CSV table of N, CA and C in Angstrom, one decimal:
chain,number,residue,atom,x,y,z
A,1,VAL,N,86.9,95.9,129.8
A,1,VAL,CA,86.1,96.9,129.1
A,1,VAL,C,86.4,96.9,127.6
A,2,MET,N,87.7,96.9,127.2
A,2,MET,CA,88.0,97.0,125.8
A,2,MET,C,88.0,95.6,125.2
A,3,GLU,N,87.9,94.5,126.0
A,3,GLU,CA,87.9,93.2,125.5
A,3,GLU,C,89.1,92.8,124.7
A,4,LEU,N,90.3,93.3,125.1
A,4,LEU,CA,91.5,93.0,124.5
A,4,LEU,C,92.3,92.0,125.3
A,5,ASP,N,92.8,90.9,124.7
A,5,ASP,CA,93.5,89.9,125.5
A,5,ASP,C,95.0,90.3,125.5
A,6,ILE,N,95.7,90.1,126.6
A,6,ILE,CA,97.1,90.4,126.7
A,6,ILE,C,98.0,89.7,125.6
A,7,HIS,N,97.5,88.6,125.1
A,7,HIS,CA,98.2,87.8,124.1
A,7,HIS,C,98.1,88.5,122.7
A,8,ASP,N,97.2,89.5,122.6
A,8,ASP,CA,97.1,90.2,121.4
A,8,ASP,C,98.0,91.4,121.3
A,9,ALA,N,98.8,91.6,122.3
A,9,ALA,CA,99.6,92.9,122.4
A,9,ALA,C,100.5,93.2,121.2
A,10,GLN,N,101.2,92.2,120.7
A,10,GLN,CA,102.1,92.4,119.6
A,10,GLN,C,101.3,92.7,118.3
A,11,GLN,N,100.2,92.0,118.1
A,11,GLN,CA,99.3,92.2,117.0
A,11,GLN,C,98.7,93.6,117.1
A,12,VAL,N,98.3,94.0,118.2
A,12,VAL,CA,97.7,95.4,118.4
A,12,VAL,C,98.8,96.4,118.1
A,13,PHE,N,100.0,96.2,118.6
A,13,PHE,CA,101.1,97.1,118.3
A,13,PHE,C,101.3,97.3,116.8
A,14,TYR,N,101.3,96.2,116.1
A,14,TYR,CA,101.5,96.3,114.6
A,14,TYR,C,100.4,97.1,114.0
A,15,MET,N,99.2,96.9,114.5
A,15,MET,CA,98.0,97.5,113.9
A,15,MET,C,98.0,99.0,114.2
A,16,LEU,N,98.6,99.4,115.3
A,16,LEU,CA,98.6,100.8,115.7
A,16,LEU,C,99.8,101.6,115.1
A,17,ASP,N,100.8,100.9,114.8
A,17,ASP,CA,102.1,101.5,114.3
A,17,ASP,C,101.9,102.0,112.9
A,18,ASN,N,102.4,103.2,112.7
A,18,ASN,CA,102.3,103.8,111.3
A,18,ASN,C,103.4,103.4,110.4
A,19,GLY,N,104.2,102.5,110.8
A,19,GLY,CA,105.3,102.0,110.0
A,19,GLY,C,106.7,102.4,110.5
A,20,ASP,N,106.8,103.2,111.5
A,20,ASP,CA,108.1,103.7,112.0
A,20,ASP,C,108.6,102.8,113.2
A,21,GLY,N,107.9,101.8,113.5
A,21,GLY,CA,108.3,100.9,114.6
A,21,GLY,C,108.0,101.5,116.0
A,22,LEU,N,107.3,102.6,116.1
A,22,LEU,CA,106.9,103.2,117.3
A,22,LEU,C,105.5,103.5,117.3
A,23,VAL,N,104.9,103.5,118.5
A,23,VAL,CA,103.5,103.9,118.7
A,23,VAL,C,103.4,105.1,119.6
A,24,SER,N,103.1,106.2,119.0
A,24,SER,CA,103.0,107.5,119.7
A,24,SER,C,101.8,107.4,120.6
A,25,PRO,N,101.8,108.3,121.6
A,25,PRO,CA,100.6,108.4,122.5
A,25,PRO,C,99.3,108.6,121.6
A,26,THR,N,99.4,109.5,120.6
A,26,THR,CA,98.3,109.8,119.8
A,26,THR,C,97.8,108.6,119.0
A,27,GLU,N,98.8,107.9,118.4
A,27,GLU,CA,98.5,106.7,117.6
A,27,GLU,C,97.8,105.7,118.5
A,28,PHE,N,98.3,105.5,119.8
A,28,PHE,CA,97.8,104.6,120.7
A,28,PHE,C,96.3,104.9,121.0
A,29,VAL,N,96.1,106.1,121.5
A,29,VAL,CA,94.7,106.5,121.9
A,29,VAL,C,93.7,106.4,120.7
A,30,GLU,N,94.1,107.0,119.6
A,30,GLU,CA,93.2,106.9,118.4
A,30,GLU,C,93.0,105.5,117.9
A,31,GLY,N,94.0,104.7,117.9
A,31,GLY,CA,93.9,103.3,117.5
A,31,GLY,C,93.0,102.5,118.5
A,32,ILE,N,93.3,102.6,119.8
A,32,ILE,CA,92.5,101.9,120.7
A,32,ILE,C,91.0,102.3,120.7
A,33,LEU,N,90.8,103.6,120.5
A,33,LEU,CA,89.4,104.0,120.4
A,33,LEU,C,88.7,103.4,119.2
A,34,ARG,N,89.5,103.2,118.1
A,34,ARG,CA,88.9,102.5,116.9
A,34,ARG,C,88.7,101.1,117.1
A,35,LEU,N,89.4,100.5,118.0
A,35,LEU,CA,89.3,99.0,118.3
A,35,LEU,C,88.1,98.8,119.3
A,36,LYS,N,87.6,99.8,119.9
A,36,LYS,CA,86.5,99.6,120.9
A,36,LYS,C,85.3,99.0,120.1
A,37,GLY,N,84.8,98.0,120.7
A,37,GLY,CA,83.6,97.4,120.1
A,37,GLY,C,83.8,95.9,119.9
A,38,SER,N,83.1,95.4,118.9
A,38,SER,CA,83.2,94.0,118.7
A,38,SER,C,84.4,93.6,117.9
A,39,ALA,N,84.6,92.3,117.7
A,39,ALA,CA,85.7,91.7,117.0
A,39,ALA,C,85.7,92.3,115.6
A,40,ARG,N,84.6,92.7,115.1
A,40,ARG,CA,84.6,93.2,113.7
A,40,ARG,C,85.5,94.4,113.6
A,41,SER,N,85.5,95.3,114.6
A,41,SER,CA,86.4,96.5,114.6
A,41,SER,C,87.8,96.1,114.5
A,42,GLN,N,88.2,95.0,115.3
A,42,GLN,CA,89.5,94.6,115.3
A,42,GLN,C,89.9,94.0,113.9
A,43,ASP,N,89.0,93.3,113.3
A,43,ASP,CA,89.3,92.8,112.0
A,43,ASP,C,89.5,93.9,111.0
A,44,VAL,N,88.7,94.9,111.0
A,44,VAL,CA,88.9,96.1,110.1
A,44,VAL,C,90.2,96.7,110.3
A,45,MET,N,90.6,96.9,111.6
A,45,MET,CA,92.0,97.4,111.9
A,45,MET,C,93.1,96.6,111.3
A,46,ARG,N,92.9,95.3,111.4
A,46,ARG,CA,93.9,94.3,110.9
A,46,ARG,C,94.0,94.5,109.4
A,47,ILE,N,92.9,94.6,108.7
A,47,ILE,CA,92.9,94.8,107.3
A,47,ILE,C,93.5,96.1,106.9
A,48,MET,N,93.2,97.1,107.6
A,48,MET,CA,93.8,98.5,107.3
A,48,MET,C,95.3,98.4,107.5
A,49,HIS,N,95.8,97.7,108.5
A,49,HIS,CA,97.3,97.5,108.7
A,49,HIS,C,97.9,96.8,107.5
A,50,PHE,N,97.3,95.7,107.1
A,50,PHE,CA,97.9,95.0,106.0
A,50,PHE,C,97.8,95.7,104.7
A,51,CYS,N,96.8,96.5,104.5
A,51,CYS,CA,96.7,97.4,103.3
A,51,CYS,C,97.8,98.4,103.3
A,52,ARG,N,98.1,99.0,104.4
A,52,ARG,CA,99.2,99.9,104.5
A,52,ARG,C,100.5,99.3,104.2
A,53,VAL,N,100.7,98.1,104.7
A,53,VAL,CA,102.0,97.4,104.4
A,53,VAL,C,102.1,97.1,102.9
A,54,ILE,N,101.0,96.6,102.3
A,54,ILE,CA,100.9,96.3,100.9
A,54,ILE,C,101.2,97.6,100.0
A,55,MET,N,100.6,98.7,100.4
A,55,MET,CA,100.8,99.9,99.7
A,55,MET,C,102.3,100.4,99.8
A,56,ASP,N,102.9,100.2,100.9
A,56,ASP,CA,104.3,100.6,101.1
A,56,ASP,C,105.2,99.7,100.2
A,57,ASP,N,104.9,98.4,100.1
A,57,ASP,CA,105.6,97.4,99.3
A,57,ASP,C,105.4,97.8,97.8
A,58,LEU,N,104.2,98.1,97.5
A,58,LEU,CA,103.9,98.5,96.1
A,58,LEU,C,104.6,99.7,95.6
A,59,SER,N,104.7,100.7,96.5
A,59,SER,CA,105.4,101.9,96.2
A,59,SER,C,106.9,101.6,96.0
A,60,SER,N,107.5,100.8,96.8
A,60,SER,CA,108.9,100.4,96.6
A,60,SER,C,109.1,99.7,95.3
A,61,LEU,N,108.2,98.8,95.0
A,61,LEU,CA,108.2,98.0,93.7
A,61,LEU,C,108.1,99.0,92.5
A,62,GLN,N,107.2,99.9,92.6
A,62,GLN,CA,106.9,100.9,91.5
A,62,GLN,C,108.2,101.7,91.3
A,63,ALA,N,108.8,102.2,92.4
A,63,ALA,CA,110.1,103.0,92.3
A,63,ALA,C,111.2,102.1,91.6
A,64,GLY,N,111.3,100.9,91.9
A,64,GLY,CA,112.3,100.0,91.3
A,64,GLY,C,112.0,99.8,89.8
A,65,VAL,N,110.8,99.6,89.5
A,65,VAL,CA,110.4,99.3,88.1
A,65,VAL,C,110.6,100.6,87.3
A,66,GLY,N,110.3,101.8,87.9
A,66,GLY,CA,110.5,103.0,87.2
A,66,GLY,C,112.0,103.2,86.8
A,67,GLY,N,112.9,102.8,87.7
A,67,GLY,CA,114.3,102.9,87.3
A,67,GLY,C,114.7,102.0,86.2
A,68,VAL,N,114.2,100.8,86.1
A,68,VAL,CA,114.4,99.9,85.0
A,68,VAL,C,113.9,100.5,83.7
A,69,ASP,N,112.7,101.1,83.8
A,69,ASP,CA,112.0,101.7,82.6
A,69,ASP,C,112.9,102.8,82.1
A,70,CYS,N,113.4,103.6,82.9
A,70,CYS,CA,114.3,104.7,82.5
A,70,CYS,C,115.5,104.2,81.8
A,71,GLN,N,116.1,103.1,82.3
A,71,GLN,CA,117.3,102.5,81.6
A,71,GLN,C,116.9,101.9,80.3
A,72,LEU,N,115.7,101.3,80.2
A,72,LEU,CA,115.3,100.7,78.9
A,72,LEU,C,115.0,101.8,77.8
A,73,THR,N,114.4,102.9,78.2
A,73,THR,CA,114.1,104.0,77.3
A,73,THR,C,115.4,104.7,76.8
A,74,LYS,N,116.4,104.6,77.6
A,74,LYS,CA,117.7,105.2,77.2
A,74,LYS,C,118.5,104.3,76.3
A,75,GLY,N,118.0,103.1,76.1
A,75,GLY,CA,118.7,102.1,75.2
A,75,GLY,C,119.9,101.5,75.9
A,76,ASP,N,119.9,101.3,77.2
A,76,ASP,CA,121.0,100.7,78.0
A,76,ASP,C,120.9,99.2,77.8
A,77,PRO,N,121.9,98.6,77.1
A,77,PRO,CA,121.9,97.2,76.9
A,77,PRO,C,122.0,96.4,78.2
A,78,MET,N,122.6,97.0,79.2
A,78,MET,CA,122.8,96.3,80.5
A,78,MET,C,121.5,96.2,81.3
A,79,ALA,N,120.5,97.0,80.9
A,79,ALA,CA,119.2,96.9,81.6
A,79,ALA,C,118.5,95.6,81.3
A,80,LEU,N,118.8,95.0,80.2
A,80,LEU,CA,118.2,93.7,79.9
A,80,LEU,C,119.1,92.5,80.3
A,81,GLY,N,120.3,92.8,80.9
A,81,GLY,CA,121.2,91.8,81.3
A,81,GLY,C,122.0,91.2,80.1
A,82,GLN,N,122.2,92.0,79.1
A,82,GLN,CA,123.0,91.6,77.9
A,82,GLN,C,124.4,91.9,78.1
């Protein structure tokens, strides 16, 4: 009915996971309902997952750059590796 292959289980898990390594019953039901339909829905879910991963990585990078920026504005010579 859902047209999901058992070999897609790991990929489906990663698409449904909110980043904590677990899939709650609510995440599972809501995610599977979003997957219902053609392969196009599955593609959209995959893109949404990768966007979330990229946004998390970007947030981490931004936090790291912010720390370097603070060191530079305070005139810390070690911030430039000198």
